[in-house]
Amino acid sequence: MYLDHAATSPLRPEAKRAMGEGFAIWANPSSPHAEGRKAKAALEDARERIKASLGWDGELIFTSGASEALWIALNRAKVSRRIVSAVEHDAVFRAAPDAELFSDEISIGAGSLCAIQHVNSETGVINPVSQMAETIRTTGALLLSDCAQSAGKLDLPDADMLVISAHKFGGPIGIGALLVRDFNLLEPVGGHERGYRQGTENLPGAMGMAAALECGAWQTSPDDRAAFAVRLSRDRITLGEQADYILALTHPKLSAQALLIQLDAMGFAVSAGSACSSGTLKKSRVLDAFGVSDEVAARTIRVSIGWNTTPEDLERFADAWKSLS
């Protein structure tokens, strides 16, 4: 039973079919001949469908995923300072190693880019990005929000730039996008995507991403997920408003590694944090930033639900979790 959708969600059948159609349109979308124009038309159709599904009226730059989109935003934005929250994904810190951390003392102003994720990938905490935007914009700063864990699941927040990743909501691996209010916020680099991204566009991936976003429905309802959270509430780490599809669970006795081994033997795929860090034995940087103690963090795993999770899956996991000792 797969409960690690925050790492990667299985490909939706609709996305797989759309990718097959994309592979049949094999030409480079930038080529001027008839085949290239056909590919270009399909690419632009996918772009507009994705924007419509997300309710986005700005620009969209296709990328290879969230990590590249974050790199473009953090390195090509017309700013001189980058300020990030302490609980951002590791990809943010890799893209902007010189970034400053938010604090009560830090001064934000024109020439700054503030990065605040929408939904945390390890805890499910929902940051009030739209409310923060009201304050940040008064300073003249720009706002970037990593929406890899919320796109296709929650309404997107109000920000100048947003990052999405298709494989988090049932689209293909290897395709994502940077949504930007206006191209003028970025320095162009030449190449494709109107000069804001180098490399030939992934047409099958773009078509698969559009199809996945248009599917919408999950096999569990909000009521199903709420009931699941209630059953596990004694062991759940809650740190504010929470998404109902990412749960951080702490066992009273067993270590995270022991939990992963036992649950895997019982047929459950879960993780001990983000896919970028769960293979290490170090304490999660994110849990540390949220103020979770070392002792609790060492006994914490992540359970994440997706489009093909069923109510029966949730019941089976809740029963299995209660049986662990």
Short mmCIF file of C-alpha atoms in Angstrom, two decimals:
data_model
loop_
_atom_site.label_atom_id
_atom_site.label_comp_id
_atom_site.label_asym_id
_atom_site.label_seq_id
_atom_site.Cartn_x
_atom_site.Cartn_y
_atom_site.Cartn_z
CA MET A 1 0.00 0.00 0.00
CA TYR A 2 1.58 3.23 -1.20
CA LEU A 3 1.36 6.13 1.26
CA ASP A 4 4.31 8.24 0.10
CA HIS A 5 2.58 10.55 -2.36
CA ALA A 6 4.46 13.62 -1.09
CA ALA A 7 7.58 12.06 -2.61
CA THR A 8 5.98 10.93 -5.88
CA SER A 9 2.40 10.14 -6.74
CA PRO A 10 1.59 7.31 -9.20
CA LEU A 11 0.96 8.37 -12.78
CA ARG A 12 -2.72 8.84 -13.53
CA PRO A 13 -4.01 6.75 -16.47
CA GLU A 14 -5.29 9.93 -18.14
CA ALA A 15 -1.80 11.44 -17.96
CA LYS A 16 -0.25 8.29 -19.42
CA ARG A 17 -2.65 8.38 -22.38
CA ALA A 18 -1.92 12.06 -22.97
CA MET A 19 1.81 11.37 -22.93
CA GLY A 20 1.30 8.68 -25.58
CA GLU A 21 -0.35 11.29 -27.78
CA GLY A 22 2.56 13.62 -27.11
CA PHE A 23 5.16 11.02 -28.10
CA ALA A 24 3.38 10.71 -31.45
CA ILE A 25 4.01 14.43 -32.03
CA TRP A 26 7.77 13.97 -32.14
CA ALA A 27 9.01 17.25 -33.65
CA ASN A 28 10.77 20.06 -31.78
CA PRO A 29 8.19 22.76 -30.87
CA SER A 30 10.71 25.44 -31.90
CA SER A 31 11.11 24.14 -35.46
CA PRO A 32 9.46 26.33 -38.12
CA HIS A 33 8.21 23.51 -40.38
CA ALA A 34 4.73 21.96 -40.31
CA GLU A 35 5.65 19.20 -37.86
CA GLY A 36 7.29 21.70 -35.52
CA ARG A 37 4.26 23.99 -35.69
CA LYS A 38 2.03 21.04 -34.82
CA ALA A 39 4.16 20.29 -31.78
CA LYS A 40 4.17 23.97 -30.81
CA ALA A 41 0.38 24.12 -30.99
CA ALA A 42 0.09 21.08 -28.72
CA LEU A 43 2.57 22.60 -26.26
CA GLU A 44 0.70 25.90 -26.10
CA ASP A 45 -2.59 24.06 -25.67
CA ALA A 46 -1.13 22.19 -22.70
CA ARG A 47 0.20 25.46 -21.26
CA GLU A 48 -3.21 27.12 -21.41
CA ARG A 49 -4.99 24.06 -19.97
CA ILE A 50 -2.59 23.98 -17.01
CA LYS A 51 -3.07 27.69 -16.35
CA ALA A 52 -6.85 27.28 -16.55
CA SER A 53 -6.82 24.30 -14.18
CA LEU A 54 -4.76 26.28 -11.65
CA GLY A 55 -6.68 29.53 -12.09
CA TRP A 56 -3.45 31.33 -13.11
CA ASP A 57 -3.63 34.33 -15.43
CA GLY A 58 0.09 35.13 -15.57
CA GLU A 59 2.90 33.44 -17.51
CA LEU A 60 4.03 29.81 -17.30
CA ILE A 61 7.56 28.53 -17.99
CA PHE A 62 7.89 24.77 -18.39
CA THR A 63 10.80 23.25 -16.46
CA SER A 64 12.14 19.79 -15.67
CA GLY A 65 10.51 19.97 -12.23
CA ALA A 66 10.24 22.03 -9.06
CA SER A 67 14.00 22.11 -8.40
CA GLU A 68 14.77 23.77 -11.74
CA ALA A 69 11.83 26.15 -11.36
CA LEU A 70 13.15 27.20 -7.95
CA TRP A 71 16.63 27.70 -9.41
CA ILE A 72 15.29 29.96 -12.17
CA ALA A 73 13.21 32.00 -9.72
CA LEU A 74 15.96 32.38 -7.13
CA ASN A 75 18.80 33.06 -9.58
CA ARG A 76 17.14 34.93 -12.46
CA ALA A 77 14.77 37.21 -10.54
CA LYS A 78 15.75 40.87 -10.78
CA VAL A 79 16.62 41.18 -7.10
CA SER A 80 19.74 41.61 -4.99
CA ARG A 81 18.63 39.70 -1.87
CA ARG A 82 16.99 36.33 -1.29
CA ILE A 83 15.21 35.70 2.00
CA VAL A 84 13.82 32.25 2.77
CA SER A 85 11.94 30.57 5.58
CA ALA A 86 13.82 27.99 7.67
CA VAL A 87 11.38 25.21 6.72
CA GLU A 88 11.83 25.41 2.95
CA HIS A 89 12.66 22.31 0.91
CA ASP A 90 16.34 21.50 0.49
CA ALA A 91 16.06 22.49 -3.20
CA VAL A 92 15.60 26.12 -2.12
CA PHE A 93 18.82 26.13 -0.13
CA ARG A 94 20.72 24.40 -2.95
CA ALA A 95 19.46 26.98 -5.45
CA ALA A 96 20.27 29.94 -3.21
CA PRO A 97 23.06 28.96 -0.80
CA ASP A 98 23.63 32.61 0.14
CA ALA A 99 20.00 33.22 1.09
CA GLU A 100 19.15 34.95 4.35
CA LEU A 101 16.72 33.36 6.80
CA PHE A 102 13.55 35.11 7.90
CA SER A 103 13.71 36.48 11.44
CA ASP A 104 11.98 39.13 13.49
CA GLU A 105 14.97 41.40 13.01
CA ILE A 106 15.37 41.09 9.25
CA SER A 107 14.45 44.06 7.11
CA ILE A 108 12.58 43.33 3.87
CA GLY A 109 12.44 45.89 1.11
CA ALA A 110 12.65 46.59 -2.60
CA GLY A 111 15.22 44.39 -4.29
CA SER A 112 14.32 41.38 -2.10
CA LEU A 113 12.78 38.06 -3.08
CA CYS A 114 11.03 36.23 -0.23
CA ALA A 115 10.54 32.46 -0.55
CA ILE A 116 7.73 30.96 1.53
CA GLN A 117 6.43 27.48 0.74
CA HIS A 118 2.69 26.88 0.63
CA VAL A 119 2.45 23.36 2.15
CA ASN A 120 5.36 21.81 4.02
CA SER A 121 6.36 18.46 2.57
CA GLU A 122 7.24 16.86 5.92
CA THR A 123 4.56 18.12 8.28
CA GLY A 124 1.66 19.22 6.06
CA VAL A 125 1.62 22.68 7.62
CA ILE A 126 -0.16 25.22 5.40
CA ASN A 127 1.54 28.60 5.45
CA PRO A 128 -0.79 31.64 5.07
CA VAL A 129 1.09 32.81 1.99
CA SER A 130 -1.67 35.06 0.65
CA GLN A 131 -1.87 36.90 3.98
CA MET A 132 1.91 37.26 4.05
CA ALA A 133 1.80 38.65 0.50
CA GLU A 134 -0.21 41.67 1.68
CA THR A 135 2.59 42.68 4.05
CA ILE A 136 5.51 41.73 1.80
CA ARG A 137 4.19 43.70 -1.18
CA THR A 138 3.98 46.90 0.84
CA THR A 139 7.77 46.74 1.20
CA GLY A 140 8.34 46.48 -2.56
CA ALA A 141 9.69 42.92 -2.27
CA LEU A 142 8.70 39.98 -4.48
CA LEU A 143 7.12 36.77 -3.16
CA LEU A 144 7.97 33.25 -4.37
CA SER A 145 5.98 30.26 -3.12
CA ASP A 146 6.90 26.60 -3.55
CA CYS A 147 3.56 24.96 -4.33
CA ALA A 148 4.89 21.51 -5.18
CA GLN A 149 2.79 19.99 -2.38
CA SER A 150 -0.36 22.05 -2.97
CA ALA A 151 -0.81 22.48 -6.74
CA GLY A 152 -3.71 20.36 -7.93
CA LYS A 153 -4.88 19.89 -4.32
CA LEU A 154 -5.49 23.35 -2.87
CA ASP A 155 -6.17 26.77 -4.36
CA LEU A 156 -2.90 28.47 -5.21
CA PRO A 157 -1.85 31.38 -2.98
CA ASP A 158 -1.34 34.95 -4.13
CA ALA A 159 2.34 35.36 -5.06
CA ASP A 160 4.52 36.85 -7.78
CA MET A 161 6.05 33.47 -8.65
CA LEU A 162 4.84 29.94 -7.92
CA VAL A 163 6.56 26.59 -8.41
CA ILE A 164 4.73 23.36 -9.30
CA SER A 165 5.78 19.77 -9.99
CA ALA A 166 3.67 17.33 -12.02
CA HIS A 167 4.68 14.11 -10.28
CA LYS A 168 3.28 15.33 -6.98
CA PHE A 169 -0.32 15.21 -8.28
CA GLY A 170 -0.33 12.23 -10.65
CA GLY A 171 1.47 13.75 -13.62
CA PRO A 172 4.76 12.49 -15.08
CA ILE A 173 8.19 12.76 -13.50
CA GLY A 174 10.49 15.24 -15.24
CA ILE A 175 8.09 18.12 -15.83
CA GLY A 176 7.16 21.13 -13.74
CA ALA A 177 6.66 24.83 -14.16
CA LEU A 178 7.47 28.26 -12.85
CA LEU A 179 4.41 30.49 -12.82
CA VAL A 180 5.39 34.14 -12.99
CA ARG A 181 3.15 37.20 -12.94
CA ASP A 182 5.24 39.01 -15.54
CA PHE A 183 8.29 37.98 -17.54
CA ASN A 184 9.85 41.32 -16.64
CA LEU A 185 10.49 39.97 -13.12
CA LEU A 186 13.18 37.67 -14.58
CA GLU A 187 16.42 38.11 -16.47
CA PRO A 188 16.22 36.11 -19.74
CA VAL A 189 18.89 33.50 -20.51
CA GLY A 190 18.11 32.82 -24.16
CA GLY A 191 16.95 29.57 -25.64
CA HIS A 192 13.42 28.22 -25.34
CA GLU A 193 10.35 29.25 -23.33
CA ARG A 194 10.52 32.79 -24.73
CA GLY A 195 14.15 32.97 -23.73
CA TYR A 196 13.67 32.19 -20.04
CA ARG A 197 14.72 28.54 -20.04
CA GLN A 198 17.27 26.60 -22.06
CA GLY A 199 16.58 23.12 -23.42
CA THR A 200 13.95 21.64 -25.70
CA GLU A 201 10.52 21.50 -24.10
CA ASN A 202 9.15 18.17 -22.86
CA LEU A 203 5.95 18.04 -24.90
CA PRO A 204 4.71 14.60 -23.72
CA GLY A 205 5.37 15.66 -20.14
CA ALA A 206 3.48 18.93 -20.57
CA MET A 207 0.51 17.11 -22.07
CA GLY A 208 0.59 14.57 -19.23
CA MET A 209 0.72 17.33 -16.63
CA ALA A 210 -2.28 19.08 -18.17
CA ALA A 211 -4.28 15.84 -18.21
CA ALA A 212 -3.41 15.03 -14.59
CA LEU A 213 -4.54 18.46 -13.38
CA GLU A 214 -7.84 18.15 -15.22
CA CYS A 215 -8.70 14.85 -13.46
CA GLY A 216 -9.29 16.43 -10.09
CA ALA A 217 -11.18 13.82 -8.07
CA TRP A 218 -9.56 11.57 -5.44
CA GLN A 219 -10.82 8.21 -4.22
CA THR A 220 -10.97 9.53 -0.66
CA SER A 221 -13.22 12.41 0.34
CA PRO A 222 -12.33 15.21 2.77
CA ASP A 223 -14.49 13.40 5.32
CA ASP A 224 -12.50 10.19 4.83
CA ARG A 225 -9.23 12.02 5.37
CA ALA A 226 -10.58 13.90 8.39
CA ALA A 227 -11.69 10.64 10.00
CA PHE A 228 -8.25 9.16 9.36
CA ALA A 229 -6.57 12.13 11.02
CA VAL A 230 -8.87 11.80 14.03
CA ARG A 231 -7.98 8.12 14.47
CA LEU A 232 -4.29 9.05 14.53
CA SER A 233 -4.64 12.36 16.35
CA ARG A 234 -2.90 11.13 19.51
CA ASP A 235 0.31 10.52 17.55
CA ARG A 236 0.06 13.28 14.95
CA ILE A 237 2.32 16.33 15.05
CA THR A 238 0.14 19.39 14.44
CA LEU A 239 1.81 22.75 14.11
CA GLY A 240 -0.99 24.99 12.87
CA GLU A 241 -3.32 24.73 9.89
CA GLN A 242 -2.65 21.35 8.29
CA ALA A 243 -3.22 19.84 4.86
CA ASP A 244 -5.31 16.68 5.20
CA TYR A 245 -3.07 14.61 2.95
CA ILE A 246 0.32 14.86 4.73
CA LEU A 247 0.61 13.60 8.32
CA ALA A 248 3.69 13.52 10.54
CA LEU A 249 3.22 10.68 13.03
CA THR A 250 5.28 10.07 16.15
CA HIS A 251 5.36 6.66 17.81
CA PRO A 252 5.67 6.60 21.62
CA LYS A 253 8.48 4.01 21.58
CA LEU A 254 9.82 3.01 18.17
CA SER A 255 12.44 4.92 16.17
CA ALA A 256 11.65 6.16 12.69
CA GLN A 257 13.96 3.56 11.17
CA ALA A 258 12.26 0.75 13.11
CA LEU A 259 8.87 2.07 12.04
CA LEU A 260 9.87 2.14 8.39
CA ILE A 261 11.17 -1.44 8.57
CA GLN A 262 8.10 -2.80 10.35
CA LEU A 263 5.61 -0.96 8.16
CA ASP A 264 7.44 -2.00 5.00
CA ALA A 265 7.26 -5.64 6.15
CA MET A 266 3.52 -5.16 6.68
CA GLY A 267 3.15 -3.82 3.13
CA PHE A 268 3.02 -0.06 3.72
CA ALA A 269 5.23 2.42 1.85
CA VAL A 270 5.84 5.50 4.00
CA SER A 271 8.87 7.71 4.64
CA ALA A 272 10.81 9.45 7.39
CA GLY A 273 10.68 12.87 5.75
CA SER A 274 11.25 14.36 2.30
CA ALA A 275 12.66 12.06 -0.35
CA CYS A 276 15.80 14.19 -0.44
CA SER A 277 16.64 13.54 3.21
CA SER A 278 14.77 10.44 4.37
CA GLY A 279 17.68 8.15 3.49
CA THR A 280 19.93 9.82 6.06
CA LEU A 281 20.08 9.20 9.80
CA LYS A 282 20.39 12.89 10.63
CA LYS A 283 17.55 14.76 12.29
CA SER A 284 15.26 16.46 9.81
CA ARG A 285 16.27 20.11 9.34
CA VAL A 286 12.59 20.94 8.82
CA LEU A 287 11.40 19.34 12.08
CA ASP A 288 14.23 21.12 13.88
CA ALA A 289 13.12 24.46 12.40
CA PHE A 290 9.55 23.77 13.52
CA GLY A 291 10.84 23.31 17.07
CA VAL A 292 10.27 19.55 17.28
CA SER A 293 12.59 18.03 19.88
CA ASP A 294 15.35 15.62 18.86
CA GLU A 295 13.72 12.84 20.85
CA VAL A 296 10.34 13.24 19.12
CA ALA A 297 11.87 13.76 15.66
CA ALA A 298 13.75 10.48 16.00
CA ARG A 299 10.39 8.68 16.31
CA THR A 300 8.56 10.54 13.52
CA ILE A 301 7.51 9.31 10.08
CA ARG A 302 5.49 10.86 7.27
CA VAL A 303 2.31 9.39 5.80
CA SER A 304 1.08 11.08 2.63
CA ILE A 305 -2.16 10.39 0.77
CA GLY A 306 -2.85 10.78 -2.95
CA TRP A 307 -5.40 10.48 -5.71
CA ASN A 308 -5.59 6.65 -5.71
CA THR A 309 -5.60 6.13 -1.93
CA THR A 310 -8.87 4.50 -0.89
CA PRO A 311 -10.84 4.74 2.39
CA GLU A 312 -10.01 1.07 2.92
CA ASP A 313 -6.29 1.88 2.63
CA LEU A 314 -6.62 4.46 5.39
CA GLU A 315 -8.46 2.03 7.64
CA ARG A 316 -5.86 -0.67 7.11
CA PHE A 317 -2.99 1.70 7.88
CA ALA A 318 -4.66 3.06 11.00
CA ASP A 319 -5.17 -0.48 12.26
CA ALA A 320 -1.55 -1.40 11.46
CA TRP A 321 -0.22 1.72 13.20
CA LYS A 322 -2.16 0.90 16.36
CA SER A 323 -0.68 -2.61 16.36
CA LEU A 324 2.94 -1.43 16.37
CA SER A 325 4.79 -1.91 19.63
#
